Short mmCIF file of C-alpha atoms in Angstrom, two decimals:
data_model
loop_
_atom_site.label_atom_id
_atom_site.label_comp_id
_atom_site.label_asym_id
_atom_site.label_seq_id
_atom_site.Cartn_x
_atom_site.Cartn_y
_atom_site.Cartn_z
CA MET G 1 -40.63 22.48 12.04
CA PRO G 2 -37.69 20.19 11.34
CA ALA G 3 -36.59 17.52 13.77
CA GLY G 4 -34.67 18.86 16.73
CA ASP G 5 -36.03 22.39 16.09
CA LYS G 6 -33.17 23.07 13.68
CA LEU G 7 -34.64 25.61 11.30
CA ARG G 8 -33.74 25.46 7.62
CA VAL G 9 -32.64 28.58 5.80
CA ALA G 10 -32.33 29.79 2.21
CA ILE G 11 -30.42 32.83 1.01
CA ILE G 12 -31.60 34.94 -1.93
CA GLY G 13 -28.80 37.15 -3.22
CA CYS G 14 -25.36 35.57 -3.03
CA GLY G 15 -23.03 38.56 -3.29
CA GLY G 16 -20.83 39.79 -0.46
CA ILE G 17 -23.64 40.19 2.07
CA GLY G 18 -25.18 36.82 1.19
CA MET G 19 -21.79 35.19 1.67
CA LYS G 20 -21.44 36.90 5.04
CA ARG G 21 -24.88 35.73 6.11
CA ALA G 22 -24.02 32.16 5.11
CA ARG G 23 -21.15 32.23 7.62
CA THR G 24 -23.27 33.46 10.53
CA MET G 25 -26.12 30.97 10.84
CA SER G 26 -25.08 28.82 13.77
CA GLY G 27 -27.91 26.62 14.96
CA CYS G 28 -29.58 26.46 11.54
CA GLN G 29 -29.17 24.44 8.37
CA LEU G 30 -28.60 26.32 5.13
CA VAL G 31 -30.35 24.27 2.44
CA ALA G 32 -30.68 26.48 -0.66
CA CYS G 33 -29.58 29.71 -2.31
CA ALA G 34 -30.31 31.69 -5.46
CA ASP G 35 -28.93 34.68 -7.33
CA LEU G 36 -29.60 36.42 -10.63
CA VAL G 37 -26.03 35.48 -11.51
CA ASN G 38 -26.05 31.71 -11.20
CA GLU G 39 -22.27 31.53 -10.73
CA ARG G 40 -22.61 33.44 -7.47
CA ALA G 41 -25.21 30.97 -6.18
CA VAL G 42 -22.97 28.06 -7.12
CA ALA G 43 -20.01 29.72 -5.39
CA LEU G 44 -21.97 30.23 -2.16
CA ALA G 45 -23.31 26.66 -2.26
CA ARG G 46 -19.77 25.35 -2.43
CA THR G 47 -18.96 26.98 0.92
CA VAL G 48 -21.57 24.99 2.87
CA PRO G 49 -22.17 21.25 2.42
CA GLY G 50 -25.67 20.25 1.34
CA VAL G 51 -26.77 23.58 -0.15
CA ASP G 52 -28.68 23.53 -3.45
CA PRO G 53 -28.03 26.47 -5.81
CA LEU G 54 -31.35 27.28 -7.48
CA PRO G 55 -32.05 29.26 -10.69
CA ASP G 56 -34.31 31.95 -9.19
CA TRP G 57 -35.96 33.15 -6.00
CA GLU G 58 -39.32 31.68 -6.96
CA SER G 59 -37.73 28.23 -6.83
CA VAL G 60 -36.49 28.95 -3.33
CA LEU G 61 -39.95 29.91 -2.09
CA ALA G 62 -41.44 26.77 -3.63
CA ARG G 63 -39.24 24.62 -1.40
CA ARG G 64 -41.26 23.11 1.45
CA ASP G 65 -38.12 22.47 3.49
CA VAL G 66 -37.32 26.18 3.89
CA ASP G 67 -38.40 27.86 7.16
CA ILE G 68 -36.46 31.13 6.92
CA VAL G 69 -35.48 33.20 3.90
CA VAL G 70 -32.65 35.73 4.09
CA VAL G 71 -33.08 38.35 1.36
CA CYS G 72 -29.82 40.00 0.26
CA SER G 73 -30.81 41.24 -3.20
CA THR G 74 -30.43 44.68 -4.72
CA HIS G 75 -32.83 47.18 -3.19
CA ASN G 76 -35.35 47.09 -6.03
CA ALA G 77 -36.20 43.44 -5.28
CA LEU G 78 -36.14 43.45 -1.47
CA ALA G 79 -39.81 44.23 -0.87
CA GLU G 80 -41.13 42.02 -3.68
CA ILE G 81 -39.21 38.96 -2.53
CA THR G 82 -39.99 39.55 1.15
CA GLY G 83 -43.71 39.90 0.45
CA ALA G 84 -43.75 36.72 -1.64
CA ALA G 85 -41.76 34.85 1.01
CA VAL G 86 -44.11 35.63 3.90
CA ALA G 87 -47.09 34.82 1.66
CA ALA G 88 -45.43 31.42 1.09
CA GLY G 89 -45.24 30.87 4.85
CA LYS G 90 -41.57 31.74 5.39
CA HIS G 91 -40.06 33.91 8.10
CA VAL G 92 -37.78 36.55 6.58
CA LEU G 93 -34.65 38.47 7.45
CA VAL G 94 -34.44 41.18 4.82
CA GLU G 95 -31.40 43.37 4.52
CA LYS G 96 -31.74 47.09 5.07
CA PRO G 97 -33.22 49.30 3.74
CA ALA G 98 -35.93 46.64 3.03
CA ALA G 99 -37.22 48.67 0.06
CA ARG G 100 -36.42 51.66 -2.13
CA ARG G 101 -39.36 53.68 -0.80
CA SER G 102 -41.56 53.30 2.27
CA ALA G 103 -44.74 52.68 0.26
CA GLU G 104 -43.21 49.45 -1.09
CA LEU G 105 -43.47 48.02 2.43
CA ASP G 106 -47.25 48.42 2.75
CA ASP G 107 -48.12 45.21 0.91
CA VAL G 108 -45.29 43.38 2.68
CA THR G 109 -46.68 44.40 6.07
CA ARG G 110 -50.18 43.24 5.13
CA SER G 111 -48.86 39.91 3.85
CA ALA G 112 -46.84 39.35 7.03
CA GLU G 113 -49.83 40.13 9.23
CA LYS G 114 -52.04 37.78 7.21
CA SER G 115 -49.58 34.89 7.24
CA GLY G 116 -48.36 35.31 10.80
CA CYS G 117 -44.77 35.09 9.61
CA LEU G 118 -42.12 37.34 11.14
CA VAL G 119 -39.98 39.84 9.25
CA ARG G 120 -36.77 41.22 10.70
CA VAL G 121 -34.93 44.03 8.93
CA GLY G 122 -31.13 43.72 8.89
CA PHE G 123 -30.15 46.76 10.94
CA ASN G 124 -27.17 44.81 12.23
CA HIS G 125 -25.36 47.87 13.59
CA ARG G 126 -27.61 47.71 16.65
CA TYR G 127 -25.79 44.46 17.48
CA HIS G 128 -22.22 45.72 17.42
CA PRO G 129 -20.86 45.27 20.96
CA ALA G 130 -20.10 48.96 21.49
CA LEU G 131 -23.64 49.92 20.49
CA LEU G 132 -25.14 47.18 22.66
CA LYS G 133 -23.06 48.55 25.54
CA ALA G 134 -24.30 52.05 24.75
CA ARG G 135 -27.89 50.89 24.81
CA GLN G 136 -27.30 49.16 28.15
CA LEU G 137 -25.77 52.29 29.69
CA VAL G 138 -28.59 54.50 28.42
CA ASP G 139 -31.21 52.09 29.74
CA GLN G 140 -29.46 52.07 33.13
CA GLY G 141 -29.75 55.87 33.28
CA ALA G 142 -25.99 56.45 33.09
CA LEU G 143 -26.46 59.55 30.91
CA GLY G 144 -29.60 60.89 32.54
CA GLU G 145 -32.14 62.45 30.21
CA LEU G 146 -30.91 62.28 26.61
CA MET G 147 -30.44 65.52 24.70
CA TYR G 148 -29.02 64.76 21.26
CA VAL G 149 -26.92 62.38 19.16
CA ARG G 150 -24.27 63.04 16.54
CA GLY G 151 -23.28 60.45 13.95
CA ARG G 152 -20.91 60.19 11.00
CA TYR G 153 -20.46 57.18 8.74
CA GLY G 154 -18.51 56.94 5.54
CA HIS G 155 -16.17 55.22 3.15
CA GLY G 156 -14.12 56.32 0.17
CA GLY G 157 -15.61 54.10 -2.51
CA ARG G 158 -13.31 52.24 -4.89
CA VAL G 159 -12.25 52.35 -8.52
CA GLY G 160 -15.39 51.97 -10.64
CA TYR G 161 -17.76 52.68 -7.74
CA GLU G 162 -19.83 55.00 -9.94
CA LYS G 163 -20.62 52.04 -12.23
CA GLU G 164 -21.87 49.67 -9.53
CA TRP G 165 -25.55 48.95 -8.88
CA ARG G 166 -25.69 51.37 -5.94
CA ALA G 167 -25.12 54.18 -8.45
CA GLN G 168 -28.24 53.17 -10.42
CA PRO G 169 -31.37 54.74 -8.88
CA ALA G 170 -33.72 52.13 -10.36
CA LEU G 171 -31.84 49.39 -8.49
CA SER G 172 -30.77 51.21 -5.33
CA GLY G 173 -33.42 53.85 -4.75
CA GLY G 174 -30.66 56.32 -3.93
CA GLY G 175 -27.07 56.66 -2.90
CA GLU G 176 -25.15 57.04 0.34
CA LEU G 177 -28.17 58.27 2.31
CA ILE G 178 -30.15 55.09 1.72
CA ASP G 179 -27.05 52.89 1.97
CA GLN G 180 -25.02 53.80 5.06
CA GLY G 181 -27.13 56.78 6.11
CA ILE G 182 -30.10 54.57 6.90
CA HIS G 183 -28.02 52.83 9.58
CA LEU G 184 -27.43 56.21 11.24
CA ILE G 185 -31.13 57.06 11.05
CA ASP G 186 -32.07 53.73 12.59
CA LEU G 187 -29.55 54.13 15.42
CA ALA G 188 -30.75 57.67 16.10
CA ARG G 189 -34.36 56.46 16.28
CA TRP G 190 -33.26 53.57 18.52
CA PHE G 191 -31.95 56.05 21.08
CA LEU G 192 -34.21 59.08 20.66
CA GLY G 193 -37.48 57.91 19.07
CA ASP G 194 -39.35 59.12 15.99
CA PHE G 195 -38.43 62.27 14.07
CA PRO G 196 -41.47 64.23 12.89
CA HIS G 197 -39.21 67.18 12.04
CA VAL G 198 -36.75 66.46 9.22
CA GLN G 199 -34.25 68.77 7.56
CA GLY G 200 -31.40 67.75 5.33
CA PHE G 201 -29.62 67.86 2.03
CA SER G 202 -28.22 65.21 -0.28
CA THR G 203 -25.85 65.93 -3.13
CA THR G 204 -23.08 64.51 -5.31
CA TYR G 205 -19.71 66.17 -4.85
CA TYR G 206 -17.22 63.75 -6.36
CA TRP G 207 -18.53 60.59 -8.01
CA ASP G 208 -19.90 60.83 -11.56
CA MET G 209 -23.24 59.19 -10.82
CA PRO G 210 -26.91 60.15 -10.54
CA THR G 211 -27.16 59.07 -6.88
CA GLU G 212 -25.81 61.17 -4.01
CA ASP G 213 -22.42 60.64 -2.45
CA ASN G 214 -23.20 62.73 0.65
CA GLY G 215 -26.25 63.12 2.86
CA PHE G 216 -26.60 65.63 5.70
CA MET G 217 -29.42 65.35 8.24
CA LEU G 218 -30.82 67.41 11.09
CA LEU G 219 -33.63 65.42 12.70
CA ARG G 220 -35.78 66.50 15.65
CA THR G 221 -38.20 64.57 17.87
CA GLN G 222 -41.51 65.92 19.13
CA ASN G 223 -39.80 66.99 22.38
CA ASP G 224 -36.86 68.62 20.57
CA ARG G 225 -34.19 65.95 20.97
CA VAL G 226 -31.92 66.23 17.94
CA ALA G 227 -29.85 63.95 15.71
CA PHE G 228 -27.16 65.52 13.53
CA LEU G 229 -26.02 62.89 11.01
CA HIS G 230 -23.73 62.74 7.99
CA ALA G 231 -23.24 59.81 5.60
CA SER G 232 -20.56 60.03 2.93
CA CYS G 233 -18.74 58.00 0.29
CA THR G 234 -16.13 60.74 -0.04
CA GLU G 235 -14.76 59.81 3.38
CA TRP G 236 -11.31 58.90 2.15
CA LYS G 237 -10.48 57.00 5.32
CA ASN G 238 -13.34 54.68 6.31
CA MET G 239 -14.89 55.89 9.54
CA PHE G 240 -17.79 55.38 11.95
CA SER G 241 -18.55 57.73 14.82
CA PHE G 242 -21.68 57.89 16.95
CA GLU G 243 -22.06 60.03 20.07
CA VAL G 244 -24.93 60.09 22.55
CA TYR G 245 -25.29 63.07 24.86
CA GLY G 246 -27.25 63.15 28.11
CA ARG G 247 -27.60 65.68 30.89
CA ILE G 248 -25.07 63.87 33.11
CA GLY G 249 -22.83 62.05 30.65
CA LYS G 250 -21.77 61.25 27.13
CA LEU G 251 -21.00 58.14 25.07
CA ASP G 252 -18.49 58.24 22.23
CA ILE G 253 -18.52 55.18 19.92
CA GLN G 254 -15.79 54.90 17.31
CA GLY G 255 -14.99 52.21 14.74
CA LEU G 256 -16.69 49.05 13.58
CA GLY G 257 -13.61 46.87 13.26
CA GLY G 258 -11.66 46.12 10.10
CA SER G 259 -11.01 49.12 7.88
CA TYR G 260 -13.20 51.26 10.14
CA GLY G 261 -10.78 50.88 13.04
CA THR G 262 -11.00 49.09 16.37
CA GLU G 263 -14.48 49.31 17.85
CA ARG G 264 -14.53 51.18 21.15
CA ILE G 265 -16.86 53.10 23.42
CA ALA G 266 -15.90 55.80 25.89
CA TYR G 267 -18.25 56.73 28.73
CA TYR G 268 -17.74 60.22 30.11
CA ARG G 269 -19.53 60.74 33.43
CA MET G 270 -20.01 64.33 34.48
CA LEU G 271 -18.97 64.97 38.09
CA PRO G 272 -20.83 67.28 40.51
CA GLU G 273 -17.91 69.73 40.43
CA MET G 274 -17.90 69.46 36.60
CA GLY G 275 -14.44 69.83 35.04
CA PRO G 276 -12.80 66.78 33.41
CA PRO G 277 -15.25 63.86 33.44
CA GLU G 278 -14.69 60.41 34.89
CA THR G 279 -13.81 58.27 31.86
CA THR G 280 -14.32 54.55 31.23
CA ILE G 281 -13.35 52.94 27.92
CA TRP G 282 -14.26 49.54 26.49
CA GLU G 283 -12.56 48.18 23.37
CA TYR G 284 -13.66 45.30 21.15
CA PRO G 285 -10.70 44.22 18.99
CA MET G 286 -12.35 40.99 17.85
CA GLY G 287 -14.00 40.47 14.48
CA ASP G 288 -17.50 41.73 13.68
CA ASN G 289 -20.02 39.35 15.28
CA SER G 290 -23.05 41.62 14.89
CA TRP G 291 -24.49 39.50 12.08
CA GLU G 292 -24.46 36.37 14.20
CA VAL G 293 -25.85 38.09 17.31
CA GLU G 294 -28.64 39.59 15.22
CA PHE G 295 -29.52 36.24 13.63
CA ARG G 296 -29.58 34.45 16.99
CA GLU G 297 -32.06 37.01 18.24
CA PHE G 298 -34.21 36.39 15.18
CA LEU G 299 -34.23 32.68 15.98
CA ASP G 300 -35.44 33.57 19.49
CA ASP G 301 -38.14 35.79 17.94
CA ILE G 302 -39.38 32.83 15.90
CA ARG G 303 -39.18 30.40 18.79
CA ILE G 304 -41.30 32.53 21.16
CA GLY G 305 -43.42 34.35 18.56
CA ARG G 306 -42.00 37.78 19.38
CA GLU G 307 -42.10 40.78 17.07
CA PRO G 308 -38.51 41.48 15.95
CA ALA G 309 -36.88 44.53 17.52
CA ALA G 310 -35.84 45.82 14.08
CA SER G 311 -39.13 45.55 12.24
CA LEU G 312 -40.80 46.63 9.02
CA SER G 313 -42.18 49.66 10.86
CA ASP G 314 -38.62 50.70 11.75
CA ALA G 315 -37.57 50.38 8.11
CA LYS G 316 -40.62 52.36 6.99
CA ALA G 317 -39.89 55.17 9.45
CA ALA G 318 -36.23 55.36 8.40
CA LEU G 319 -37.15 55.38 4.71
CA GLN G 320 -39.63 58.19 5.30
CA VAL G 321 -36.79 60.31 6.67
CA VAL G 322 -34.72 59.52 3.57
CA GLU G 323 -37.64 60.41 1.30
CA ARG G 324 -38.17 63.79 2.92
CA ILE G 325 -34.51 64.67 2.45
CA TYR G 326 -34.57 63.51 -1.17
CA GLU G 327 -37.66 65.64 -1.77
CA ALA G 328 -36.04 68.68 -0.16
CA SER G 329 -32.94 68.10 -2.31
CA GLY G 330 -34.89 67.82 -5.57
CA ARG G 331 -34.20 64.12 -6.03
#
Protein backbone atom coordinates (compact mmCIF):
# COMPACT_ATOMS: atom_id res chain seq x y z
CA MET A 1 0.00 0.00 0.00
CA PRO A 2 1.46 3.36 -0.99
CA ALA A 3 2.14 6.08 1.54
CA GLY A 4 -0.97 7.91 2.66
CA ASP A 5 -3.18 5.05 1.40
CA LYS A 6 -3.28 6.61 -2.06
CA LEU A 7 -3.77 3.64 -4.34
CA ARG A 8 -2.02 3.55 -7.70
CA VAL A 9 -3.95 2.68 -10.83
CA ALA A 10 -3.21 1.52 -14.37
CA ILE A 11 -5.60 1.55 -17.31
CA ILE A 12 -5.53 -1.13 -20.01
CA GLY A 13 -7.43 0.01 -23.09
CA CYS A 14 -7.13 3.71 -23.82
CA GLY A 15 -10.06 4.37 -26.13
CA GLY A 16 -13.09 6.46 -25.20
CA ILE A 17 -13.96 4.49 -22.06
CA GLY A 18 -10.34 4.40 -20.88
CA MET A 19 -10.14 8.16 -21.32
CA LYS A 20 -13.34 8.58 -19.34
CA ARG A 21 -12.02 6.38 -16.55
CA ALA A 22 -8.81 8.42 -16.40
CA ARG A 23 -10.89 11.51 -15.60
CA THR A 24 -12.81 9.88 -12.75
CA MET A 25 -10.18 8.57 -10.35
CA SER A 26 -10.18 11.14 -7.58
CA GLY A 27 -8.22 9.95 -4.57
CA CYS A 28 -5.92 7.70 -6.62
CA GLN A 29 -2.77 8.13 -8.65
CA LEU A 30 -2.81 6.99 -12.27
CA VAL A 31 0.69 5.69 -12.98
CA ALA A 32 0.53 3.66 -16.21
CA CYS A 33 -1.58 2.79 -19.24
CA ALA A 34 -1.41 0.50 -22.26
CA ASP A 35 -3.28 -0.07 -25.50
CA LEU A 36 -2.86 -2.24 -28.58
CA VAL A 37 -2.59 1.03 -30.48
CA ASN A 38 0.36 2.73 -28.82
CA GLU A 39 -0.72 6.19 -29.97
CA ARG A 40 -3.85 5.89 -27.85
CA ALA A 41 -1.80 5.04 -24.76
CA VAL A 42 0.48 8.01 -25.42
CA ALA A 43 -2.54 10.28 -25.87
CA LEU A 44 -4.07 9.18 -22.56
CA ALA A 45 -0.74 9.54 -20.74
CA ARG A 46 -0.51 13.14 -21.91
CA THR A 47 -3.76 13.98 -20.10
CA VAL A 48 -2.43 13.07 -16.64
CA PRO A 49 1.04 14.06 -15.37
CA GLY A 50 3.32 11.20 -14.39
CA VAL A 51 1.63 8.42 -16.38
CA ASP A 52 3.84 5.96 -18.27
CA PRO A 53 2.46 4.65 -21.58
CA LEU A 54 3.50 1.00 -21.84
CA PRO A 55 3.69 -1.27 -24.92
CA ASP A 56 1.32 -4.02 -23.72
CA TRP A 57 -0.85 -5.15 -20.83
CA GLU A 58 1.72 -7.66 -19.64
CA SER A 59 4.08 -4.77 -18.93
CA VAL A 60 1.38 -3.11 -16.84
CA LEU A 61 0.88 -6.22 -14.70
CA ALA A 62 4.63 -6.53 -14.16
CA ARG A 63 4.68 -3.13 -12.47
CA ARG A 64 5.01 -3.50 -8.69
CA ASP A 65 3.68 0.01 -8.12
CA VAL A 66 0.22 -0.81 -9.51
CA ASP A 67 -2.53 -1.64 -6.98
CA ILE A 68 -5.61 -1.44 -9.22
CA VAL A 69 -6.04 -2.25 -12.89
CA VAL A 70 -8.95 -0.85 -14.89
CA VAL A 71 -9.60 -3.05 -17.93
CA CYS A 72 -11.26 -1.23 -20.84
CA SER A 73 -10.27 -3.50 -23.73
CA THR A 74 -12.42 -5.04 -26.42
CA HIS A 75 -14.62 -7.82 -25.06
CA ASN A 76 -12.45 -10.67 -26.29
CA ALA A 77 -9.60 -9.64 -23.96
CA LEU A 78 -11.56 -8.62 -20.85
CA ALA A 79 -11.54 -11.99 -19.08
CA GLU A 80 -7.95 -12.88 -20.00
CA ILE A 81 -6.53 -9.60 -18.74
CA THR A 82 -8.67 -9.61 -15.59
CA GLY A 83 -7.62 -13.15 -14.71
CA ALA A 84 -3.94 -12.34 -15.23
CA ALA A 85 -4.27 -9.13 -13.20
CA VAL A 86 -5.76 -10.77 -10.11
CA ALA A 87 -3.17 -13.56 -10.38
CA ALA A 88 -0.54 -10.80 -10.29
CA GLY A 89 -2.04 -9.45 -7.08
CA LYS A 90 -3.99 -6.50 -8.52
CA HIS A 91 -7.54 -5.46 -7.74
CA VAL A 92 -9.54 -5.01 -10.95
CA LEU A 93 -12.38 -2.92 -12.28
CA VAL A 94 -13.32 -4.58 -15.55
CA GLU A 95 -15.77 -2.97 -17.91
CA LYS A 96 -19.01 -4.74 -18.69
CA PRO A 97 -19.76 -7.31 -19.97
CA ALA A 98 -16.51 -8.69 -18.41
CA ALA A 99 -16.33 -11.44 -21.06
CA ARG A 100 -17.89 -12.59 -24.33
CA ARG A 101 -19.45 -15.67 -22.72
CA SER A 102 -20.11 -16.63 -19.11
CA ALA A 103 -17.75 -19.62 -19.17
CA GLU A 104 -14.81 -17.25 -19.74
CA LEU A 105 -15.36 -15.96 -16.20
CA ASP A 106 -14.86 -19.32 -14.47
CA ASP A 107 -11.05 -19.14 -14.42
CA VAL A 108 -11.20 -15.46 -13.49
CA THR A 109 -13.39 -16.25 -10.48
CA ARG A 110 -11.04 -19.00 -9.33
CA SER A 111 -8.00 -16.75 -9.71
CA ALA A 112 -9.68 -13.95 -7.75
CA GLU A 113 -10.65 -16.32 -4.94
CA LYS A 114 -7.12 -17.72 -4.79
CA SER A 115 -5.41 -14.33 -4.74
CA GLY A 116 -7.87 -12.56 -2.48
CA CYS A 117 -8.04 -9.66 -4.92
CA LEU A 118 -11.35 -7.95 -5.63
CA VAL A 119 -13.01 -7.67 -9.02
CA ARG A 120 -15.73 -5.12 -9.72
CA VAL A 121 -17.62 -5.19 -13.01
CA GLY A 122 -18.35 -1.79 -14.55
CA PHE A 123 -22.14 -1.74 -14.41
CA ASN A 124 -21.97 2.01 -13.90
CA HIS A 125 -25.65 2.60 -14.68
CA ARG A 126 -26.47 1.50 -11.14
CA TYR A 127 -24.71 4.70 -10.03
CA HIS A 128 -26.65 7.22 -12.07
CA PRO A 129 -28.43 9.48 -9.57
CA ALA A 130 -31.93 8.68 -10.82
CA LEU A 131 -31.28 4.94 -10.49
CA LEU A 132 -29.74 5.38 -7.04
CA LYS A 133 -32.87 7.32 -6.08
CA ALA A 134 -35.02 4.53 -7.49
CA ARG A 135 -33.14 1.94 -5.48
CA GLN A 136 -33.58 4.05 -2.33
CA LEU A 137 -37.33 4.41 -2.88
CA VAL A 138 -37.76 0.69 -3.54
CA ASP A 139 -35.76 -0.20 -0.44
CA GLN A 140 -37.92 2.18 1.61
CA GLY A 141 -41.03 0.33 0.44
CA ALA A 142 -42.40 3.27 -1.53
CA LEU A 143 -43.72 0.97 -4.28
CA GLY A 144 -44.82 -1.91 -2.09
CA GLU A 145 -44.26 -5.37 -3.50
CA LEU A 146 -42.62 -5.15 -6.93
CA MET A 147 -44.43 -6.63 -9.91
CA TYR A 148 -42.44 -5.94 -13.07
CA VAL A 149 -39.97 -3.62 -14.82
CA ARG A 150 -39.89 -2.28 -18.36
CA GLY A 151 -36.70 -0.96 -19.95
CA ARG A 152 -35.62 0.46 -23.30
CA TYR A 153 -32.13 1.58 -24.24
CA GLY A 154 -30.82 2.55 -27.62
CA HIS A 155 -28.81 4.72 -29.95
CA GLY A 156 -28.74 5.26 -33.69
CA GLY A 157 -25.18 4.25 -34.43
CA ARG A 158 -23.05 6.45 -36.69
CA VAL A 159 -21.58 6.40 -40.17
CA GLY A 160 -19.36 3.31 -40.44
CA TYR A 161 -20.80 1.68 -37.30
CA GLU A 162 -21.04 -1.67 -39.09
CA LYS A 163 -17.24 -1.65 -39.54
CA GLU A 164 -16.33 -1.01 -35.90
CA TRP A 165 -15.10 -3.72 -33.53
CA ARG A 166 -18.54 -4.15 -31.94
CA ALA A 167 -19.73 -5.51 -35.29
CA GLN A 168 -17.08 -8.27 -35.22
CA PRO A 169 -18.32 -11.27 -33.18
CA ALA A 170 -14.82 -12.55 -32.43
CA LEU A 171 -14.01 -9.26 -30.68
CA SER A 172 -17.38 -8.32 -29.21
CA GLY A 173 -19.15 -11.61 -28.58
CA GLY A 174 -22.32 -10.09 -29.99
CA GLY A 175 -24.06 -6.87 -30.81
CA GLU A 176 -26.52 -4.55 -29.10
CA LEU A 177 -27.74 -7.19 -26.65
CA ILE A 178 -24.30 -7.68 -25.11
CA ASP A 179 -23.44 -3.98 -25.41
CA GLN A 180 -26.29 -1.84 -24.06
CA GLY A 181 -28.71 -4.68 -23.41
CA ILE A 182 -26.52 -6.10 -20.66
CA HIS A 183 -26.99 -2.87 -18.70
CA LEU A 184 -30.76 -3.40 -18.84
CA ILE A 185 -30.39 -7.02 -17.73
CA ASP A 186 -28.19 -5.99 -14.82
CA LEU A 187 -30.61 -3.27 -13.71
CA ALA A 188 -33.56 -5.67 -13.95
CA ARG A 189 -31.70 -8.23 -11.81
CA TRP A 190 -30.75 -5.46 -9.36
CA PHE A 191 -34.43 -4.75 -8.73
CA LEU A 192 -36.10 -8.12 -9.24
CA GLY A 193 -33.49 -10.84 -8.72
CA ASP A 194 -32.42 -13.76 -10.91
CA PHE A 195 -34.28 -14.82 -14.05
CA PRO A 196 -34.49 -18.60 -14.45
CA HIS A 197 -37.08 -18.14 -17.21
CA VAL A 198 -35.71 -16.41 -20.32
CA GLN A 199 -37.41 -15.67 -23.62
CA GLY A 200 -36.20 -13.33 -26.30
CA PHE A 201 -35.09 -12.68 -29.81
CA SER A 202 -32.10 -10.90 -31.34
CA THR A 203 -31.88 -9.88 -34.97
CA THR A 204 -30.34 -7.42 -37.41
CA TYR A 205 -32.82 -5.11 -39.09
CA TYR A 206 -30.72 -2.30 -40.50
CA TRP A 207 -26.95 -2.48 -40.13
CA ASP A 208 -24.99 -4.66 -42.56
CA MET A 209 -23.14 -6.65 -39.91
CA PRO A 210 -23.10 -10.18 -38.47
CA THR A 211 -24.01 -8.99 -34.95
CA GLU A 212 -27.54 -8.01 -33.94
CA ASP A 213 -28.79 -4.45 -33.91
CA ASN A 214 -31.87 -5.24 -31.79
CA GLY A 215 -32.50 -7.49 -28.81
CA PHE A 216 -35.91 -8.17 -27.25
CA MET A 217 -36.22 -9.84 -23.85
CA LEU A 218 -38.99 -11.23 -21.67
CA LEU A 219 -37.43 -12.38 -18.41
CA ARG A 220 -39.25 -13.96 -15.45
CA THR A 221 -38.16 -14.66 -11.87
CA GLN A 222 -39.03 -17.79 -9.92
CA ASN A 223 -42.00 -15.95 -8.37
CA ASP A 224 -43.20 -14.57 -11.73
CA ARG A 225 -41.91 -11.01 -11.55
CA VAL A 226 -41.20 -9.93 -15.12
CA ALA A 227 -38.74 -7.72 -16.99
CA PHE A 228 -39.64 -6.62 -20.52
CA LEU A 229 -36.50 -5.13 -22.11
CA HIS A 230 -35.46 -3.85 -25.53
CA ALA A 231 -31.97 -2.76 -26.61
CA SER A 232 -31.49 -1.21 -30.04
CA CYS A 233 -28.97 0.56 -32.24
CA THR A 234 -31.74 1.55 -34.64
CA GLU A 235 -33.07 4.01 -32.07
CA TRP A 236 -32.60 7.08 -34.22
CA LYS A 237 -32.87 9.42 -31.25
CA ASN A 238 -30.72 8.20 -28.35
CA MET A 239 -32.94 7.15 -25.48
CA PHE A 240 -32.98 5.48 -22.07
CA SER A 241 -36.16 4.53 -20.25
CA PHE A 242 -36.55 2.29 -17.21
CA GLU A 243 -39.78 1.83 -15.28
CA VAL A 244 -40.34 -0.05 -12.03
CA TYR A 245 -43.86 -1.07 -11.07
CA GLY A 246 -45.05 -1.98 -7.59
CA ARG A 247 -48.45 -2.67 -6.08
CA ILE A 248 -48.75 0.86 -4.66
CA GLY A 249 -46.60 2.97 -6.97
CA LYS A 250 -44.44 3.34 -10.03
CA LEU A 251 -41.04 4.83 -10.90
CA ASP A 252 -40.34 6.23 -14.35
CA ILE A 253 -36.65 6.95 -15.11
CA GLN A 254 -35.82 8.77 -18.32
CA GLY A 255 -32.52 9.98 -19.79
CA LEU A 256 -28.89 9.58 -18.84
CA GLY A 257 -27.76 13.12 -19.61
CA GLY A 258 -26.05 14.32 -22.76
CA SER A 259 -27.56 13.02 -25.99
CA TYR A 260 -29.89 10.78 -23.99
CA GLY A 261 -31.68 13.77 -22.48
CA THR A 262 -31.83 15.20 -18.98
CA GLU A 263 -31.85 12.47 -16.36
CA ARG A 264 -35.04 12.45 -14.32
CA ILE A 265 -37.15 10.17 -12.16
CA ALA A 266 -40.88 10.46 -11.54
CA TYR A 267 -42.46 8.74 -8.53
CA TYR A 268 -46.16 8.02 -8.92
CA ARG A 269 -47.79 7.09 -5.61
CA MET A 270 -51.16 5.39 -5.87
CA LEU A 271 -53.78 6.92 -3.58
CA PRO A 272 -56.42 4.93 -1.65
CA GLU A 273 -59.15 6.37 -3.87
CA MET A 274 -57.00 5.52 -6.93
CA GLY A 275 -57.42 7.97 -9.84
CA PRO A 276 -54.51 10.29 -10.75
CA PRO A 277 -51.49 9.44 -8.59
CA GLU A 278 -49.54 11.79 -6.36
CA THR A 279 -46.48 12.71 -8.43
CA THR A 280 -42.97 13.72 -7.35
CA ILE A 281 -40.23 14.42 -9.89
CA TRP A 282 -36.47 14.75 -9.42
CA GLU A 283 -34.22 16.02 -12.21
CA TYR A 284 -30.45 15.75 -12.51
CA PRO A 285 -29.25 18.23 -15.14
CA MET A 286 -25.58 17.91 -14.18
CA GLY A 287 -23.01 15.85 -16.06
CA ASP A 288 -22.72 12.08 -15.69
CA ASN A 289 -20.91 11.33 -12.41
CA SER A 290 -21.78 7.63 -12.28
CA TRP A 291 -18.24 6.59 -13.20
CA GLU A 292 -16.75 8.52 -10.29
CA VAL A 293 -19.37 7.36 -7.77
CA GLU A 294 -18.81 3.76 -8.87
CA PHE A 295 -15.03 4.05 -8.56
CA ARG A 296 -15.24 5.62 -5.09
CA GLU A 297 -17.33 2.68 -3.95
CA PHE A 298 -14.70 0.32 -5.33
CA LEU A 299 -12.06 2.12 -3.28
CA ASP A 300 -14.24 1.57 -0.21
CA ASP A 301 -14.57 -2.11 -1.15
CA ILE A 302 -10.78 -2.42 -1.20
CA ARG A 303 -10.30 -0.47 2.00
CA ILE A 304 -12.69 -2.62 4.06
CA GLY A 305 -12.32 -5.91 2.15
CA ARG A 306 -15.92 -5.96 0.95
CA GLU A 307 -17.19 -7.92 -2.03
CA PRO A 308 -18.14 -5.41 -4.74
CA ALA A 309 -21.87 -4.93 -5.28
CA ALA A 310 -21.46 -5.46 -9.04
CA SER A 311 -19.44 -8.65 -9.05
CA LEU A 312 -18.25 -11.38 -11.39
CA SER A 313 -21.31 -13.41 -10.41
CA ASP A 314 -23.55 -10.56 -11.59
CA ALA A 315 -21.72 -10.44 -14.92
CA LYS A 316 -21.98 -14.21 -15.27
CA ALA A 317 -25.73 -14.18 -14.59
CA ALA A 318 -26.31 -11.36 -17.10
CA LEU A 319 -24.22 -13.10 -19.76
CA GLN A 320 -26.17 -16.31 -19.25
CA VAL A 321 -29.36 -14.43 -20.12
CA VAL A 322 -27.68 -13.08 -23.27
CA GLU A 323 -26.49 -16.57 -24.22
CA ARG A 324 -29.95 -18.08 -23.92
CA ILE A 325 -31.40 -15.42 -26.20
CA TYR A 326 -28.59 -15.88 -28.72
CA GLU A 327 -29.22 -19.63 -28.68
CA ALA A 328 -32.96 -19.14 -29.19
CA SER A 329 -32.21 -16.75 -32.06
CA GLY A 330 -29.82 -19.14 -33.82
CA ARG A 331 -26.73 -17.06 -33.11
